[in-house]
Short mmCIF file of C-alpha atoms in Angstrom, two decimals:
data_model
loop_
_atom_site.label_atom_id
_atom_site.label_comp_id
_atom_site.label_asym_id
_atom_site.label_seq_id
_atom_site.Cartn_x
_atom_site.Cartn_y
_atom_site.Cartn_z
CA UNK A 1 105.24 99.34 75.03
CA UNK A 2 101.72 98.47 76.49
CA UNK A 3 99.54 95.69 75.95
CA UNK A 4 97.75 92.90 77.59
CA UNK A 5 99.61 89.59 78.55
CA UNK A 6 100.58 87.69 81.68
CA UNK A 7 102.71 89.51 84.43
CA UNK A 8 104.78 87.62 87.10
CA UNK A 9 104.66 89.67 90.30
CA UNK A 10 106.26 87.69 93.32
CA UNK A 11 106.18 88.27 96.91
CA UNK A 12 109.64 90.63 96.40
CA UNK A 13 107.87 92.94 94.06
CA UNK A 14 110.28 92.05 91.15
CA UNK A 15 109.08 91.46 87.66
CA UNK A 16 110.72 88.07 86.58
CA UNK A 17 112.88 88.75 83.11
CA UNK A 18 112.04 85.33 81.82
CA UNK A 19 108.33 86.25 81.81
CA UNK A 20 107.57 86.95 78.11
CA UNK A 21 105.27 86.75 75.29
CA UNK A 22 104.21 83.94 73.65
CA UNK A 23 105.78 83.31 69.93
CA UNK A 24 102.32 83.86 68.48
CA UNK A 25 101.37 86.63 70.83
CA UNK A 26 104.68 88.24 69.78
CA UNK A 27 103.70 88.22 66.07
CA UNK A 28 100.25 89.50 66.85
CA UNK A 29 101.75 92.52 68.82
CA UNK A 30 104.24 92.99 65.64
CA UNK A 31 101.71 93.11 63.14
CA UNK A 32 99.37 95.51 65.12
CA UNK A 33 102.19 97.79 65.91
CA UNK A 34 103.59 98.22 62.36
CA UNK A 35 99.93 98.86 61.43
CA UNK A 36 99.60 101.85 64.01
CA UNK A 37 103.27 102.98 63.03
CA UNK A 38 101.71 103.56 59.47
CA UNK A 39 98.65 105.02 60.71
CA UNK A 40 100.19 107.59 63.38
CA UNK A 41 103.01 108.86 60.50
CA UNK A 42 99.93 109.64 57.99
CA UNK A 43 98.06 111.59 60.73
CA UNK A 44 101.06 113.70 61.66
CA UNK A 45 101.36 114.51 58.20
CA UNK A 46 100.95 118.56 58.16
CA UNK A 47 100.73 118.70 62.19
CA UNK A 48 103.62 121.15 62.33
CA UNK A 49 105.39 119.08 65.27
CA UNK A 50 108.89 120.02 64.70
CA UNK A 51 111.93 118.98 66.23
CA UNK A 52 113.42 121.90 68.61
CA UNK A 53 116.62 123.84 68.61
CA UNK A 54 118.90 124.28 71.72
CA UNK A 55 118.77 127.99 73.65
CA UNK A 56 120.92 129.88 75.91
CA UNK A 57 120.58 128.90 79.71
CA UNK A 58 121.25 132.19 81.31
CA UNK A 59 117.98 133.29 80.09
CA UNK A 60 115.86 130.66 81.90
CA UNK A 61 116.55 131.08 85.68
CA UNK A 62 113.48 130.07 86.86
CA UNK A 63 112.91 126.50 88.15
CA UNK A 64 109.39 125.26 87.01
CA UNK A 65 109.74 121.49 87.52
CA UNK A 66 112.03 119.02 88.04
CA UNK A 67 112.27 115.01 88.05
CA UNK A 68 115.07 112.91 89.42
CA UNK A 69 114.95 108.80 89.11
CA UNK A 70 117.63 106.42 90.13
CA UNK A 71 119.67 105.35 86.84
CA UNK A 72 120.41 101.58 88.64
CA UNK A 73 117.15 100.05 89.28
CA UNK A 74 117.62 96.52 89.59
CA UNK A 75 120.69 95.34 91.20
CA UNK A 76 121.07 91.67 90.15
CA UNK A 77 123.80 90.19 88.50
CA UNK A 78 121.62 89.07 85.43
CA UNK A 79 120.16 92.18 84.58
CA UNK A 80 123.61 93.92 84.72
CA UNK A 81 123.91 94.35 81.21
CA UNK A 82 120.39 95.31 80.62
CA UNK A 83 120.55 98.06 83.21
CA UNK A 84 124.01 99.33 81.51
CA UNK A 85 122.05 99.26 78.15
CA UNK A 86 119.48 101.64 79.65
CA UNK A 87 121.89 103.77 81.08
CA UNK A 88 123.41 104.12 77.70
CA UNK A 89 120.08 104.74 76.09
CA UNK A 90 119.18 107.44 78.19
CA UNK A 91 122.51 108.87 77.46
CA UNK A 92 122.21 108.99 73.95
CA UNK A 93 118.48 110.16 74.13
CA UNK A 94 119.13 113.10 76.64
CA UNK A 95 121.37 114.70 73.99
CA UNK A 96 118.55 115.26 71.70
CA UNK A 97 116.89 117.29 74.96
CA UNK A 98 119.54 118.79 77.07
CA UNK A 99 118.96 122.69 76.52
CA UNK A 100 116.25 122.68 73.94
CA UNK A 101 113.84 125.66 73.83
CA UNK A 102 109.91 125.03 73.68
CA UNK A 103 107.98 128.03 72.58
CA UNK A 104 104.97 129.01 74.13
CA UNK A 105 101.84 127.87 72.61
CA UNK A 106 104.10 125.10 70.77
CA UNK A 107 103.83 121.15 71.42
CA UNK A 108 106.85 118.93 72.49
CA UNK A 109 106.74 115.22 70.83
CA UNK A 110 109.00 112.99 72.13
CA UNK A 111 109.42 110.94 69.26
CA UNK A 112 109.72 113.78 67.01
CA UNK A 113 112.70 114.82 69.23
CA UNK A 114 114.42 111.78 69.97
CA UNK A 115 114.18 110.10 66.69
CA UNK A 116 113.44 106.24 66.49
CA UNK A 117 115.82 104.54 68.84
CA UNK A 118 117.28 101.56 66.31
CA UNK A 119 120.56 100.14 66.70
CA UNK A 120 121.88 102.20 63.32
CA UNK A 121 121.43 105.25 65.62
CA UNK A 122 123.74 103.81 68.60
CA UNK A 123 120.93 102.38 70.51
CA UNK A 124 121.42 98.83 72.24
CA UNK A 125 119.47 96.59 74.41
CA UNK A 126 117.30 97.26 77.47
CA UNK A 127 114.47 96.08 79.30
CA UNK A 128 111.04 97.43 77.97
CA UNK A 129 107.45 96.28 78.99
CA UNK A 130 105.98 94.83 76.16
CA UNK A 131 102.45 92.97 76.93
CA UNK A 132 102.64 93.14 80.16
CA UNK A 133 106.03 91.45 80.41
CA UNK A 134 109.68 92.92 80.85
CA UNK A 135 111.73 91.92 77.74
CA UNK A 136 114.87 92.87 76.11
CA UNK A 137 114.77 95.13 73.43
CA UNK A 138 116.78 98.06 71.55
CA UNK A 139 116.11 101.32 72.88
CA UNK A 140 114.86 99.81 76.26
CA UNK A 141 114.68 102.11 79.23
CA UNK A 142 113.39 105.20 77.29
CA UNK A 143 110.03 105.00 79.41
CA UNK A 144 112.37 106.41 82.53
CA UNK A 145 112.94 109.45 80.25
CA UNK A 146 109.08 109.94 79.47
CA UNK A 147 108.12 109.19 82.71
CA UNK A 148 110.61 112.26 83.96
CA UNK A 149 109.52 114.52 81.16
CA UNK A 150 105.80 113.84 82.03
CA UNK A 151 106.35 114.81 85.67
CA UNK A 152 108.18 117.86 84.97
CA UNK A 153 105.53 119.23 82.23
CA UNK A 154 102.83 118.54 84.95
CA UNK A 155 104.85 120.86 87.47
CA UNK A 156 105.45 123.39 85.07
CA UNK A 157 101.71 123.87 84.27
CA UNK A 158 102.14 122.50 80.55
CA UNK A 159 99.12 121.25 78.60
CA UNK A 160 99.21 117.30 78.40
CA UNK A 161 98.14 116.54 74.79
CA UNK A 162 98.83 112.91 74.59
CA UNK A 163 100.08 110.57 77.23
CA UNK A 164 99.41 106.72 77.73
CA UNK A 165 99.80 104.99 80.99
CA UNK A 166 101.72 101.68 81.42
CA UNK A 167 99.60 98.59 80.90
CA UNK A 168 101.10 97.22 84.13
CA UNK A 169 102.29 98.97 87.37
CA UNK A 170 105.89 97.88 88.83
CA UNK A 171 106.29 98.16 92.25
CA UNK A 172 108.16 101.34 92.97
CA UNK A 173 108.04 103.04 89.71
CA UNK A 174 106.33 106.29 88.91
CA UNK A 175 103.46 104.30 87.71
CA UNK A 176 102.16 103.63 91.15
CA UNK A 177 101.52 107.57 91.31
CA UNK A 178 99.98 108.13 88.25
CA UNK A 179 102.67 109.94 86.72
CA UNK A 180 103.97 107.77 84.33
CA UNK A 181 104.31 108.27 80.33
CA UNK A 182 105.00 105.14 78.38
CA UNK A 183 106.31 105.61 74.67
CA UNK A 184 106.70 103.11 71.60
CA UNK A 185 107.70 104.01 68.14
CA UNK A 186 106.04 106.11 66.83
CA UNK A 187 102.33 105.42 67.71
CA UNK A 188 102.52 105.87 71.31
CA UNK A 189 103.92 109.36 72.10
CA UNK A 190 104.20 111.74 74.95
CA UNK A 191 103.44 115.20 73.70
CA UNK A 192 102.50 118.54 75.68
CA UNK A 193 102.06 122.11 74.82
CA UNK A 194 103.65 125.00 76.63
CA UNK A 195 101.95 127.71 78.23
CA UNK A 196 105.22 129.75 78.62
CA UNK A 197 108.62 129.29 77.07
CA UNK A 198 110.32 126.14 78.50
CA UNK A 199 113.87 125.51 78.62
CA UNK A 200 114.41 121.68 79.18
CA UNK A 201 117.48 120.37 80.58
CA UNK A 202 117.96 116.39 80.75
CA UNK A 203 121.12 115.13 82.11
CA UNK A 204 122.74 111.74 83.63
CA UNK A 205 124.52 112.70 87.09
CA UNK A 206 126.10 109.92 88.79
CA UNK A 207 123.36 108.06 90.00
CA UNK A 208 120.35 109.69 88.48
CA UNK A 209 118.60 111.04 85.34
CA UNK A 210 117.50 114.68 86.20
CA UNK A 211 114.88 116.57 84.28
CA UNK A 212 114.40 120.08 84.68
CA UNK A 213 111.97 122.62 82.87
CA UNK A 214 112.93 126.47 83.63
CA UNK A 215 111.31 129.77 82.61
CA UNK A 216 111.91 133.36 82.13
CA UNK A 217 110.78 136.05 84.80
CA UNK A 218 109.10 137.94 82.41
CA UNK A 219 107.07 134.98 81.05
CA UNK A 220 106.29 133.47 84.40
CA UNK A 221 105.28 136.88 85.98
CA UNK A 222 102.93 137.55 83.02
CA UNK A 223 101.19 134.20 83.45
CA UNK A 224 100.61 134.81 86.95
CA UNK A 225 98.59 138.05 86.38
#
């Protein structure tokens, strides 16, 4: 999530995990978020944004975009449980993405596809950026997936409908290159429109999150004319 706040970034480049919003600022943030969630739900009524279905991979042999990022980004012992939580959350969320078909002209919505990242749906605690501070949160770590989707969408030539940069740049992150896309249920979303049919692959390999966008030869050929 995004927001204003203090950020501790010492010489070693790490954002200290004990930097967190105050009780008052956290309450204000929660009230604002609740209002924005209700507002987004109202605005999304009747938009036609839908959850996408899976397709057959052999029909999409052409690689149009690929984004890779390491699963383990903090090797400190104190952060081990949050790193494992992030990886668990990524594993759950990629199941809703791997192998889906985005038809030409249709809009992909991150939250429409993933659904709410809550404990009741099997998500656990990881780290997330809130009010400029790294804090524990259920579903923490999903921005790594939205970052990868945004990067692959740009490579594939998709039209970006909605994208929000992180409020703070973490050293070594994709935000340093302007290729990040933060998300927060449900009012901060990532949305893009396909110019051609796209098959989305999202998988966890041994040490990396890998997102690929694939296309069909006929569709790619028509667009290049």
